[in-house]
Tab-separated table of N, CA and C in Angstrom:
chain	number	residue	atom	x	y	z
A	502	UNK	N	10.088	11.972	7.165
A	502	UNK	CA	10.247	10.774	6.368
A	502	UNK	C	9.753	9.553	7.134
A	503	UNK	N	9.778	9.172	8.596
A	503	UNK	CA	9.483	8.197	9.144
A	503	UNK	C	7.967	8.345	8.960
A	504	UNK	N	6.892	8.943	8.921
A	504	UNK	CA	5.900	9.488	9.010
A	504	UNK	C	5.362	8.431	7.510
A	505	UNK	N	5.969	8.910	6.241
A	505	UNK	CA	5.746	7.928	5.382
A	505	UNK	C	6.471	6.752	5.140
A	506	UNK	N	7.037	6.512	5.764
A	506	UNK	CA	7.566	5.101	6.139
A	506	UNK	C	6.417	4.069	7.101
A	507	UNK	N	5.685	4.675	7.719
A	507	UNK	CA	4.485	4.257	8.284
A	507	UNK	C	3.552	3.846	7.546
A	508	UNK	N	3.504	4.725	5.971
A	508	UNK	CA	2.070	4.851	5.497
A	508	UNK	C	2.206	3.815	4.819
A	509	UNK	N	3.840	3.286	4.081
A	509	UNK	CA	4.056	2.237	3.081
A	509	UNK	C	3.974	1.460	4.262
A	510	UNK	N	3.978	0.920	5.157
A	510	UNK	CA	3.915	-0.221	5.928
A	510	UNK	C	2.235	-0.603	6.076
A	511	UNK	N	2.088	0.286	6.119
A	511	UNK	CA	0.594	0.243	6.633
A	511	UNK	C	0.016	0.109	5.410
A	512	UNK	N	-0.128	0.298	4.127
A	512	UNK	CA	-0.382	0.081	2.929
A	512	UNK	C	-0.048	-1.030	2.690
A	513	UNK	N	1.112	-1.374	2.726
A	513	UNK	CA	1.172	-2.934	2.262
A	513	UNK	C	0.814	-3.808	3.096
A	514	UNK	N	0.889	-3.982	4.891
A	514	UNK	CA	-0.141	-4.465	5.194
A	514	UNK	C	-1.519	-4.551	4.537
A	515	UNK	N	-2.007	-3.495	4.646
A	515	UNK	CA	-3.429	-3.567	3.800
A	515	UNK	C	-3.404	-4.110	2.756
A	516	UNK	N	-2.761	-3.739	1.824
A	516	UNK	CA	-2.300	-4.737	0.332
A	516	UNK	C	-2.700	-6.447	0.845
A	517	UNK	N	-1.807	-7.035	1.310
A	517	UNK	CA	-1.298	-8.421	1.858
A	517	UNK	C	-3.214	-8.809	2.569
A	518	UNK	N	-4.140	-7.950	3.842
A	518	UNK	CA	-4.859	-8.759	4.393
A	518	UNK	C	-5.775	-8.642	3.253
A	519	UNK	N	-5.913	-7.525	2.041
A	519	UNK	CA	-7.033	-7.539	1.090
A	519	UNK	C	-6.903	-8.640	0.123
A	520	UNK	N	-5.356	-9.229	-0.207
A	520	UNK	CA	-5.285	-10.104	-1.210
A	520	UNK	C	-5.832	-11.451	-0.294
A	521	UNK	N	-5.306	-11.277	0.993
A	521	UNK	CA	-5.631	-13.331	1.361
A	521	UNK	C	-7.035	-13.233	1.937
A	522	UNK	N	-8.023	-12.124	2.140
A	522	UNK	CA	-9.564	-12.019	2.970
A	522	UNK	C	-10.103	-11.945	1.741
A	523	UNK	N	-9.925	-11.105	0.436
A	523	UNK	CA	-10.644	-10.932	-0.771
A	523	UNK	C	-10.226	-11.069	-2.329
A	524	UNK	N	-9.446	-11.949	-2.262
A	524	UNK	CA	-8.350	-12.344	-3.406
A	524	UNK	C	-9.462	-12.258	-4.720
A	525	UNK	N	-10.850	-12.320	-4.296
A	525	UNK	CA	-11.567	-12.181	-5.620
A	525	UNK	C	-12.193	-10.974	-5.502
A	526	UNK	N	-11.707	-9.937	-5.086
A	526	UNK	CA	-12.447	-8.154	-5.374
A	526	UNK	C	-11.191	-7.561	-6.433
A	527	UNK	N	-11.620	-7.512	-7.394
A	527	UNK	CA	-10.555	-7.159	-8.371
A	527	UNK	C	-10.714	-5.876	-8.577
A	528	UNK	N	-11.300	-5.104	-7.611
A	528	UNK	CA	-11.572	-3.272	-7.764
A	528	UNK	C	-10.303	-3.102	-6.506
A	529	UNK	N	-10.544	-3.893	-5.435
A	529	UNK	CA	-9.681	-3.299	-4.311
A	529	UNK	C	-8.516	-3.324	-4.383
A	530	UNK	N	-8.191	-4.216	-5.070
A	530	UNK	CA	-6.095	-4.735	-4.750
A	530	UNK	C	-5.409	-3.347	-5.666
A	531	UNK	N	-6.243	-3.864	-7.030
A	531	UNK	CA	-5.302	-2.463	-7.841
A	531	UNK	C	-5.420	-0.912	-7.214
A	532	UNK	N	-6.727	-0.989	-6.181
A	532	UNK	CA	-6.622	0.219	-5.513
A	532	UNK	C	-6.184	0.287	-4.713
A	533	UNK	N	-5.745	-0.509	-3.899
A	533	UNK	CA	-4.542	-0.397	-2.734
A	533	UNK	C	-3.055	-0.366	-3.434
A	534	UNK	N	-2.834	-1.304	-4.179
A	534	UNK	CA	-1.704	-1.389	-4.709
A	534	UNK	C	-0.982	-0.036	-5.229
A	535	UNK	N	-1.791	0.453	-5.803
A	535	UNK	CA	-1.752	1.724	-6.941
A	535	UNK	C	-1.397	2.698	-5.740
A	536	UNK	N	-2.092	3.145	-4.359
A	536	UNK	CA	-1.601	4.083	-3.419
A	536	UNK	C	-0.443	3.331	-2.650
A	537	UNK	N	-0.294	1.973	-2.782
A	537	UNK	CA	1.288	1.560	-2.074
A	537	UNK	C	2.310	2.202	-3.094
A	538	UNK	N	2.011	2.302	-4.387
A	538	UNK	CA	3.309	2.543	-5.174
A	538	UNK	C	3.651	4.010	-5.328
A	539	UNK	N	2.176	4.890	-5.273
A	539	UNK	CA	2.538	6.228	-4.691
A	539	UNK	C	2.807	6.875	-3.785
A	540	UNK	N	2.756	6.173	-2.425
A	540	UNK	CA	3.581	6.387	-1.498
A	540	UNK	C	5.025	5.806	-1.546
A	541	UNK	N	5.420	4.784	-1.990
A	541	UNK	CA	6.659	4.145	-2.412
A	541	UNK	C	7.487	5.659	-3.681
A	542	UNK	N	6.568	6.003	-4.564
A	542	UNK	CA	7.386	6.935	-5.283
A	542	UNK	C	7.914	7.841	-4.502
A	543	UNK	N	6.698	8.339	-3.944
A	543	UNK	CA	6.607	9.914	-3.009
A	543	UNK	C	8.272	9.796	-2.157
A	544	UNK	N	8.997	8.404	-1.697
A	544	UNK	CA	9.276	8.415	-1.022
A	544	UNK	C	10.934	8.066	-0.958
A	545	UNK	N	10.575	7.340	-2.273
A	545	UNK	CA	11.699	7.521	-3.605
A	545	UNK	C	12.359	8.622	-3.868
A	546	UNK	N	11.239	9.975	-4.085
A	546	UNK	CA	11.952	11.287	-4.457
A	546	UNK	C	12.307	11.930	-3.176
A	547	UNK	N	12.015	11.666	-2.142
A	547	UNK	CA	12.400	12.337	-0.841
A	547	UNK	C	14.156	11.880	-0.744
A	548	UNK	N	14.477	10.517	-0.887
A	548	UNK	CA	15.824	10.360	-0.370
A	548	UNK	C	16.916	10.445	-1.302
């Protein structure tokens, strides 16, 4: 479990530097976003 506790950190980092470096790529955010929330589920059903 700590293992994906890493990946949501590290995802939403990424989330956060893609919105304030490229706030106008409107392909990337929903694609980061979209794997923050499936690691957030994934991680949901673990506990």
């Amino acid at each position: 479990m700590g293992k994906l506790l890493i990946k949501i950190e590290t995802e939403r980092r990424r989330l956060y530097d893609v919105s304030r470096k490229e706030p106008h790529n409107v392909k990337k955010i929903p694609q980061v976003n979209q794997r923050l929330d499936e690691l957030i589920n994934m991680y949901q059903q673990e506990i």
